[in-house]
Amino acid sequence: MPKVVECITEMRKVVAEARLAGKTIGFVPTMGALHEGHMTLVREAKKVCDVVVVSIFINPTQFGPNEDFDAYPRTWAEDLNACRSAGVDVVFHPHVHEMYPDNWGTWVTVEDVTDKLCGKSRPIHFRGVATVVTKLLNIVQPDKAFFGQKDAQQVVVLKKMVRDLNMPYEIVMVPIVRDVDGLAKSSRNVYLNSEQRQAALVLYKSLCKAQELCRSGEPDSRKIREAVIACIESVSLAKIDYVEIYSFPDLADIDTLDQDALLAVAVKFGTTRLIDNTILKSNHICGG
Ligand code: PAF
């Protein structure tokens, strides 16, 4: 069984002992409801680090007032079991008051890359993510922290944050993990009924459509975006929040695919909002 740590002082002690023994630390921050995507992050961490710490903390500050904080799946026993099977060394599982004591009041805000995509639909989301990840990184002090490409904007935000604030941690992005039918693994997939889950396959289908267009040499990002929108709109249960293409990793506006570009989509199926993405190059798709 992994060592379960609930308090910050003890977490620091465990990490300090590992460091004293000359070990490197890999860190996988999560909100629990662990799935194969998280386990892939753990495997990547285990490949390159001696000790792997997983945090399980449903961070209230990254949910807006009408979002799914209360409904977010809480599966502690299964999560712990998954960590055990994956060979995780330490699970950091702080109480909300441990992370946000009564007199707490400091935020980390990352500018420019947070005002688009999910940042537009979820205005306080990235402030909450940047703040909690800063706190977690300061507590665990890993050599490397691992995040999934499914939340590509989150990776962009966190890479910018550690660079801008001179934080000595490497942010590693790990490719998206999908079910066999193409649906990207997500803790929120459990909200979908079978009809919605079937409809949600259009996300991957639309990304593949974009991939095809790129491979056939289409350089115009507007045309690719329109084709993706048409594909998603062909499914009546799908309600688009956004379909956007930006340069990657800067997230700047682009017209032509003459550099790496992020095609990112957010679509609602019933009340469940799913995101997915792929990284496009002219005549070539990589990742996702
Ligand atoms: O990606 C997530 O699960 C969360 O945003 C993170 C990074 C664990 C911060 O709460």
mmCIF file of C-alpha atoms and ligand atoms in Angstrom:
data_model
loop_
_atom_site.group_PDB
_atom_site.id
_atom_site.type_symbol
_atom_site.label_atom_id
_atom_site.label_comp_id
_atom_site.label_asym_id
_atom_site.label_seq_id
_atom_site.Cartn_x
_atom_site.Cartn_y
_atom_site.Cartn_z
ATOM 1 C CA MET A 1 0.000 0.000 0.000
ATOM 2 C CA PRO A 2 1.236 3.529 -0.656
ATOM 3 C CA LYS A 3 1.911 5.702 2.373
ATOM 4 C CA VAL A 4 -1.108 7.983 2.857
ATOM 5 C CA VAL A 5 -0.229 11.464 4.101
ATOM 6 C CA GLU A 6 -2.869 14.000 5.115
ATOM 7 C CA CYS A 7 -0.868 16.829 6.605
ATOM 8 C CA ILE A 8 1.552 19.215 4.920
ATOM 9 C CA THR A 9 4.270 18.953 7.585
ATOM 10 C CA GLU A 10 4.396 15.195 7.239
ATOM 11 C CA MET A 11 4.376 15.400 3.433
ATOM 12 C CA ARG A 12 7.407 17.705 3.559
ATOM 13 C CA LYS A 13 9.154 15.299 5.970
ATOM 14 C CA VAL A 14 8.552 12.267 3.719
ATOM 15 C CA VAL A 15 9.933 14.134 0.708
ATOM 16 C CA ALA A 16 12.929 15.480 2.665
ATOM 17 C CA GLU A 17 13.838 11.926 3.752
ATOM 18 C CA ALA A 18 13.621 10.665 0.172
ATOM 19 C CA ARG A 19 15.833 13.524 -1.011
ATOM 20 C CA LEU A 20 18.369 12.824 1.743
ATOM 21 C CA ALA A 21 18.529 9.249 0.442
ATOM 22 C CA GLY A 22 19.406 10.702 -2.988
ATOM 23 C CA LYS A 23 16.036 9.921 -4.582
ATOM 24 C CA THR A 24 14.304 11.946 -7.285
ATOM 25 C CA ILE A 25 10.613 12.801 -6.850
ATOM 26 C CA GLY A 26 7.911 12.533 -9.520
ATOM 27 C CA PHE A 27 4.545 14.125 -8.783
ATOM 28 C CA VAL A 28 1.108 13.434 -10.268
ATOM 29 C CA PRO A 29 -1.478 15.961 -8.992
ATOM 30 C CA THR A 30 -5.068 14.688 -9.347
ATOM 31 C CA MET A 31 -8.575 15.302 -8.071
ATOM 32 C CA GLY A 32 -9.140 11.555 -7.670
ATOM 33 C CA ALA A 33 -11.697 9.504 -9.650
ATOM 34 C CA LEU A 34 -8.570 7.953 -11.100
ATOM 35 C CA HIS A 35 -8.707 6.343 -14.531
ATOM 36 C CA GLU A 36 -6.278 4.992 -17.102
ATOM 37 C CA GLY A 37 -5.226 8.550 -18.035
ATOM 38 C CA HIS A 38 -3.974 9.146 -14.476
ATOM 39 C CA MET A 39 -2.342 5.727 -14.361
ATOM 40 C CA THR A 40 -0.421 6.589 -17.531
ATOM 41 C CA LEU A 41 0.890 9.708 -15.764
ATOM 42 C CA VAL A 42 1.993 7.502 -12.854
ATOM 43 C CA ARG A 43 3.750 5.076 -15.225
ATOM 44 C CA GLU A 44 5.575 7.955 -16.927
ATOM 45 C CA ALA A 45 6.608 9.312 -13.526
ATOM 46 C CA LYS A 46 7.858 5.891 -12.419
ATOM 47 C CA LYS A 47 9.986 5.565 -15.570
ATOM 48 C CA VAL A 48 12.053 8.640 -14.739
ATOM 49 C CA CYS A 49 11.755 9.249 -10.978
ATOM 50 C CA ASP A 50 12.643 7.111 -7.931
ATOM 51 C CA VAL A 51 9.679 8.078 -5.749
ATOM 52 C CA VAL A 52 6.185 8.816 -7.081
ATOM 53 C CA VAL A 53 3.759 10.996 -5.126
ATOM 54 C CA VAL A 54 0.097 11.255 -6.226
ATOM 55 C CA SER A 55 -2.060 13.969 -4.686
ATOM 56 C CA ILE A 56 -5.802 13.437 -4.446
ATOM 57 C CA PHE A 57 -7.509 16.723 -3.665
ATOM 58 C CA ILE A 58 -10.737 18.025 -5.167
ATOM 59 C CA ASN A 59 -9.769 21.663 -5.325
ATOM 60 C CA PRO A 60 -12.798 23.871 -4.571
ATOM 61 C CA THR A 61 -11.185 27.075 -5.861
ATOM 62 C CA GLN A 62 -11.095 25.896 -9.484
ATOM 63 C CA PHE A 63 -14.866 25.292 -9.687
ATOM 64 C CA GLY A 64 -17.254 28.131 -10.510
ATOM 65 C CA PRO A 65 -20.405 28.628 -8.404
ATOM 66 C CA ASN A 66 -22.621 26.672 -10.832
ATOM 67 C CA GLU A 67 -20.134 23.937 -11.638
ATOM 68 C CA ASP A 68 -19.902 20.325 -10.491
ATOM 69 C CA PHE A 69 -17.809 20.590 -7.292
ATOM 70 C CA ASP A 70 -20.476 18.861 -5.161
ATOM 71 C CA ALA A 71 -21.209 16.207 -7.778
ATOM 72 C CA TYR A 72 -17.552 15.561 -8.676
ATOM 73 C CA PRO A 73 -16.973 11.787 -8.305
ATOM 74 C CA ARG A 74 -15.378 10.848 -4.972
ATOM 75 C CA THR A 75 -13.953 7.323 -5.173
ATOM 76 C CA TRP A 76 -11.319 7.192 -2.416
ATOM 77 C CA ALA A 77 -11.219 3.396 -1.883
ATOM 78 C CA GLU A 78 -10.905 2.654 -5.619
ATOM 79 C CA ASP A 79 -8.335 5.432 -6.032
ATOM 80 C CA LEU A 80 -6.157 4.063 -3.261
ATOM 81 C CA ASN A 81 -6.387 0.605 -4.762
ATOM 82 C CA ALA A 82 -5.409 1.938 -8.186
ATOM 83 C CA CYS A 83 -2.403 3.720 -6.620
ATOM 84 C CA ARG A 84 -1.397 0.482 -4.902
ATOM 85 C CA SER A 85 -1.610 -1.518 -8.160
ATOM 86 C CA ALA A 86 0.390 1.134 -10.003
ATOM 87 C CA GLY A 87 3.171 1.128 -7.393
ATOM 88 C CA VAL A 88 2.640 4.706 -6.183
ATOM 89 C CA ASP A 89 4.854 5.395 -3.143
ATOM 90 C CA VAL A 90 2.954 8.203 -1.437
ATOM 91 C CA VAL A 91 -0.630 9.480 -1.701
ATOM 92 C CA PHE A 92 -1.060 13.050 -0.448
ATOM 93 C CA HIS A 93 -4.702 13.449 0.563
ATOM 94 C CA PRO A 94 -5.116 16.729 2.436
ATOM 95 C CA HIS A 95 -8.364 17.996 3.938
ATOM 96 C CA VAL A 96 -9.686 21.220 2.427
ATOM 97 C CA HIS A 97 -8.805 23.146 5.645
ATOM 98 C CA GLU A 98 -5.222 21.900 5.449
ATOM 99 C CA MET A 99 -4.893 23.502 2.008
ATOM 100 C CA TYR A 100 -7.119 26.533 2.640
ATOM 101 C CA PRO A 101 -7.028 27.475 6.338
ATOM 102 C CA ASP A 102 -9.432 30.135 7.645
ATOM 103 C CA ASN A 103 -7.152 33.144 7.145
ATOM 104 C CA TRP A 104 -5.950 32.032 3.696
ATOM 105 C CA GLY A 105 -6.064 34.683 0.924
ATOM 106 C CA THR A 106 -3.315 34.542 -1.738
ATOM 107 C CA TRP A 107 -3.907 33.803 -5.409
ATOM 108 C CA VAL A 108 -1.670 32.990 -8.361
ATOM 109 C CA THR A 109 -2.963 34.414 -11.652
ATOM 110 C CA VAL A 110 -1.354 33.634 -14.995
ATOM 111 C CA GLU A 111 -2.097 36.189 -17.701
ATOM 112 C CA ASP A 112 -2.637 36.036 -21.491
ATOM 113 C CA VAL A 113 -3.061 32.274 -21.918
ATOM 114 C CA THR A 114 -5.982 32.074 -19.461
ATOM 115 C CA ASP A 115 -8.455 34.421 -21.165
ATOM 116 C CA LYS A 116 -9.408 32.000 -23.980
ATOM 117 C CA LEU A 117 -10.691 28.422 -24.432
ATOM 118 C CA CYS A 118 -11.695 27.050 -20.995
ATOM 119 C CA GLY A 119 -10.628 30.316 -19.348
ATOM 120 C CA LYS A 120 -13.360 32.138 -21.262
ATOM 121 C CA SER A 121 -16.123 29.704 -20.274
ATOM 122 C CA ARG A 122 -14.765 29.159 -16.740
ATOM 123 C CA PRO A 123 -13.442 32.602 -15.672
ATOM 124 C CA ILE A 124 -12.022 31.633 -12.236
ATOM 125 C CA HIS A 125 -10.882 28.142 -13.175
ATOM 126 C CA PHE A 126 -7.212 28.747 -13.993
ATOM 127 C CA ARG A 127 -6.674 31.052 -11.016
ATOM 128 C CA GLY A 128 -7.778 28.131 -8.834
ATOM 129 C CA VAL A 129 -5.631 25.633 -10.753
ATOM 130 C CA ALA A 130 -2.507 27.846 -10.709
ATOM 131 C CA THR A 131 -2.967 28.552 -7.008
ATOM 132 C CA VAL A 132 -3.489 24.962 -5.905
ATOM 133 C CA VAL A 133 -0.723 23.617 -8.147
ATOM 134 C CA THR A 134 1.677 26.243 -6.752
ATOM 135 C CA LYS A 135 0.750 25.155 -3.232
ATOM 136 C CA LEU A 136 1.093 21.452 -4.102
ATOM 137 C CA LEU A 137 4.442 21.992 -5.851
ATOM 138 C CA ASN A 138 5.715 23.969 -2.853
ATOM 139 C CA ILE A 139 4.645 21.170 -0.537
ATOM 140 C CA VAL A 140 5.891 18.179 -2.570
ATOM 141 C CA GLN A 141 8.870 19.941 -4.228
ATOM 142 C CA PRO A 142 9.180 17.359 -7.019
ATOM 143 C CA ASP A 143 11.795 17.183 -9.745
ATOM 144 C CA LYS A 144 9.054 16.647 -12.318
ATOM 145 C CA ALA A 145 5.262 17.013 -12.263
ATOM 146 C CA PHE A 146 3.135 15.118 -14.805
ATOM 147 C CA PHE A 147 -0.070 16.382 -16.457
ATOM 148 C CA GLY A 148 -2.250 15.002 -19.266
ATOM 149 C CA GLN A 149 -2.498 16.602 -22.702
ATOM 150 C CA LYS A 150 -6.291 16.354 -22.453
ATOM 151 C CA ASP A 151 -6.036 19.511 -20.337
ATOM 152 C CA ALA A 152 -3.601 21.072 -22.807
ATOM 153 C CA GLN A 153 -4.441 24.649 -21.776
ATOM 154 C CA GLN A 154 -3.767 23.717 -18.149
ATOM 155 C CA VAL A 155 -0.309 22.467 -19.192
ATOM 156 C CA VAL A 156 0.355 25.711 -21.088
ATOM 157 C CA VAL A 157 -0.732 27.765 -18.055
ATOM 158 C CA LEU A 158 1.393 25.739 -15.621
ATOM 159 C CA LYS A 159 4.495 25.772 -17.836
ATOM 160 C CA LYS A 160 4.192 29.553 -18.099
ATOM 161 C CA MET A 161 3.649 29.843 -14.356
ATOM 162 C CA VAL A 162 6.775 27.857 -13.386
ATOM 163 C CA ARG A 163 8.817 29.780 -15.951
ATOM 164 C CA ASP A 164 7.516 33.221 -14.956
ATOM 165 C CA LEU A 165 7.865 32.554 -11.215
ATOM 166 C CA ASN A 166 11.246 30.773 -11.501
ATOM 167 C CA MET A 167 9.885 27.659 -9.873
ATOM 168 C CA PRO A 168 12.433 24.813 -10.113
ATOM 169 C CA TYR A 169 10.004 22.140 -11.291
ATOM 170 C CA GLU A 170 9.694 20.530 -14.710
ATOM 171 C CA ILE A 171 6.147 20.263 -16.048
ATOM 172 C CA VAL A 172 5.834 17.156 -18.242
ATOM 173 C CA MET A 173 2.925 16.742 -20.669
ATOM 174 C CA VAL A 174 1.769 13.161 -21.337
ATOM 175 C CA PRO A 175 -0.361 12.260 -24.430
ATOM 176 C CA ILE A 176 -4.134 11.764 -24.184
ATOM 177 C CA VAL A 177 -5.375 8.289 -23.270
ATOM 178 C CA ARG A 178 -8.557 7.167 -25.050
ATOM 179 C CA ASP A 179 -11.085 4.379 -24.757
ATOM 180 C CA VAL A 180 -10.924 1.907 -27.675
ATOM 181 C CA ASP A 181 -13.707 3.835 -29.442
ATOM 182 C CA GLY A 182 -11.766 7.103 -29.169
ATOM 183 C CA LEU A 183 -13.476 8.861 -26.231
ATOM 184 C CA ALA A 184 -10.768 10.588 -24.186
ATOM 185 C CA LYS A 185 -10.544 9.240 -20.622
ATOM 186 C CA SER A 186 -12.034 11.722 -18.172
ATOM 187 C CA SER A 187 -13.335 11.567 -14.621
ATOM 188 C CA ARG A 188 -16.458 13.309 -15.954
ATOM 189 C CA ASN A 189 -17.312 10.487 -18.422
ATOM 190 C CA VAL A 190 -19.219 8.771 -15.583
ATOM 191 C CA TYR A 191 -21.858 11.524 -15.817
ATOM 192 C CA LEU A 192 -22.832 10.444 -19.375
ATOM 193 C CA ASN A 193 -25.777 8.139 -20.032
ATOM 194 C CA SER A 194 -25.304 5.615 -22.838
ATOM 195 C CA GLU A 195 -26.917 7.832 -25.483
ATOM 196 C CA GLN A 196 -24.752 10.812 -24.500
ATOM 197 C CA ARG A 197 -21.620 8.651 -24.404
ATOM 198 C CA GLN A 198 -22.381 7.433 -27.932
ATOM 199 C CA ALA A 199 -22.936 11.045 -29.056
ATOM 200 C CA ALA A 200 -19.657 12.110 -27.428
ATOM 201 C CA LEU A 201 -17.699 9.934 -29.862
ATOM 202 C CA VAL A 202 -18.168 12.818 -32.295
ATOM 203 C CA LEU A 203 -15.380 14.657 -30.462
ATOM 204 C CA TYR A 204 -12.681 12.227 -31.539
ATOM 205 C CA LYS A 205 -14.329 11.870 -34.953
ATOM 206 C CA SER A 206 -14.126 15.641 -35.444
ATOM 207 C CA LEU A 207 -10.446 15.725 -34.392
ATOM 208 C CA CYS A 208 -9.728 12.914 -36.872
ATOM 209 C CA LYS A 209 -11.511 14.927 -39.570
ATOM 210 C CA ALA A 210 -9.167 17.836 -38.821
ATOM 211 C CA GLN A 211 -6.257 15.415 -38.939
ATOM 212 C CA GLU A 212 -7.341 14.226 -42.387
ATOM 213 C CA LEU A 213 -7.615 17.799 -43.662
ATOM 214 C CA CYS A 214 -4.129 18.602 -42.362
ATOM 215 C CA ARG A 215 -2.697 15.495 -43.938
ATOM 216 C CA SER A 216 -4.274 16.444 -47.239
ATOM 217 C CA GLY A 217 -2.405 19.767 -47.019
ATOM 218 C CA GLU A 218 -5.172 22.178 -45.949
ATOM 219 C CA PRO A 219 -3.262 25.146 -44.480
ATOM 220 C CA ASP A 220 -6.250 27.349 -43.550
ATOM 221 C CA SER A 221 -7.086 27.008 -39.861
ATOM 222 C CA ARG A 222 -10.483 28.663 -40.402
ATOM 223 C CA LYS A 223 -11.531 25.946 -42.879
ATOM 224 C CA ILE A 224 -10.411 23.207 -40.511
ATOM 225 C CA ARG A 225 -12.309 24.826 -37.643
ATOM 226 C CA GLU A 226 -15.457 25.068 -39.789
ATOM 227 C CA ALA A 227 -15.187 21.378 -40.749
ATOM 228 C CA VAL A 228 -14.835 20.404 -37.063
ATOM 229 C CA ILE A 229 -17.869 22.521 -36.123
ATOM 230 C CA ALA A 230 -19.951 20.958 -38.931
ATOM 231 C CA CYS A 231 -18.970 17.467 -37.818
ATOM 232 C CA ILE A 232 -19.902 18.134 -34.162
ATOM 233 C CA GLU A 233 -23.145 19.914 -35.100
ATOM 234 C CA SER A 234 -24.240 16.842 -37.084
ATOM 235 C CA VAL A 235 -24.937 15.219 -33.707
ATOM 236 C CA SER A 236 -28.048 16.752 -32.164
ATOM 237 C CA LEU A 237 -27.094 15.985 -28.530
ATOM 238 C CA ALA A 238 -23.818 17.905 -28.894
ATOM 239 C CA LYS A 239 -23.879 21.587 -27.873
ATOM 240 C CA ILE A 240 -20.625 23.374 -28.690
ATOM 241 C CA ASP A 241 -19.022 25.596 -26.050
ATOM 242 C CA TYR A 242 -15.968 26.282 -28.206
ATOM 243 C CA VAL A 243 -13.971 24.941 -31.137
ATOM 244 C CA GLU A 244 -10.743 26.899 -31.503
ATOM 245 C CA ILE A 245 -7.317 26.652 -33.105
ATOM 246 C CA TYR A 246 -4.371 28.532 -31.576
ATOM 247 C CA SER A 247 -0.631 28.271 -31.949
ATOM 248 C CA PHE A 248 0.892 25.801 -29.513
ATOM 249 C CA PRO A 249 2.229 26.342 -26.910
ATOM 250 C CA ASP A 250 1.790 30.155 -27.030
ATOM 251 C CA LEU A 251 -1.980 30.060 -27.705
ATOM 252 C CA ALA A 252 -1.687 32.996 -30.107
ATOM 253 C CA ASP A 253 -4.192 33.587 -32.943
ATOM 254 C CA ILE A 254 -3.162 31.943 -36.215
ATOM 255 C CA ASP A 255 -4.641 31.821 -39.720
ATOM 256 C CA THR A 256 -2.244 29.372 -41.328
ATOM 257 C CA LEU A 257 -0.948 26.072 -40.031
ATOM 258 C CA ASP A 258 2.710 26.890 -40.498
ATOM 259 C CA GLN A 259 3.607 26.013 -36.902
ATOM 260 C CA ASP A 260 2.366 23.665 -34.182
ATOM 261 C CA ALA A 261 -1.263 24.430 -33.419
ATOM 262 C CA LEU A 262 -3.695 23.292 -30.765
ATOM 263 C CA LEU A 263 -7.163 22.350 -31.976
ATOM 264 C CA ALA A 264 -9.255 22.331 -28.803
ATOM 265 C CA VAL A 265 -12.948 21.593 -28.367
ATOM 266 C CA ALA A 266 -15.375 21.846 -25.452
ATOM 267 C CA VAL A 267 -18.835 20.406 -25.996
ATOM 268 C CA LYS A 268 -21.798 19.749 -23.736
ATOM 269 C CA PHE A 269 -23.771 16.503 -23.800
ATOM 270 C CA GLY A 270 -26.730 17.127 -21.532
ATOM 271 C CA THR A 271 -25.213 18.895 -18.533
ATOM 272 C CA THR A 272 -21.803 17.259 -18.968
ATOM 273 C CA ARG A 273 -19.134 19.405 -20.569
ATOM 274 C CA LEU A 274 -16.297 17.430 -22.175
ATOM 275 C CA ILE A 275 -13.034 18.749 -23.591
ATOM 276 C CA ASP A 276 -10.690 17.178 -26.102
ATOM 277 C CA ASN A 277 -7.871 18.334 -28.350
ATOM 278 C CA THR A 278 -5.138 17.451 -30.767
ATOM 279 C CA ILE A 279 -1.941 19.139 -31.856
ATOM 280 C CA LEU A 280 -1.799 19.931 -35.570
ATOM 281 C CA LYS A 281 1.078 20.661 -37.891
ATOM 282 C CA SER A 282 0.875 21.516 -41.538
ATOM 283 C CA ASN A 283 0.538 18.157 -43.359
ATOM 284 C CA HIS A 284 1.085 16.379 -40.082
ATOM 285 C CA ILE A 285 -0.654 15.712 -36.783
ATOM 286 C CA CYS A 286 1.253 14.821 -33.676
ATOM 287 C CA GLY A 287 -0.070 13.830 -30.268
ATOM 288 C CA GLY A 288 -3.634 13.486 -29.059
HETATM 289 O O1 PAF B 1 -6.111 18.315 -13.740
HETATM 290 C C1 PAF B 1 -6.581 18.222 -12.587
HETATM 291 O O2 PAF B 1 -7.053 17.168 -12.154
HETATM 292 C C2 PAF B 1 -6.584 19.441 -11.676
HETATM 293 O O3 PAF B 1 -6.815 20.599 -12.395
HETATM 294 C C3 PAF B 1 -5.286 19.563 -10.842
HETATM 295 C C4 PAF B 1 -4.081 19.782 -11.733
HETATM 296 C C5 PAF B 1 -5.090 18.305 -10.016
HETATM 297 C C6 PAF B 1 -5.398 20.765 -9.896
HETATM 298 O O4 PAF B 1 -6.446 20.619 -9.003
#
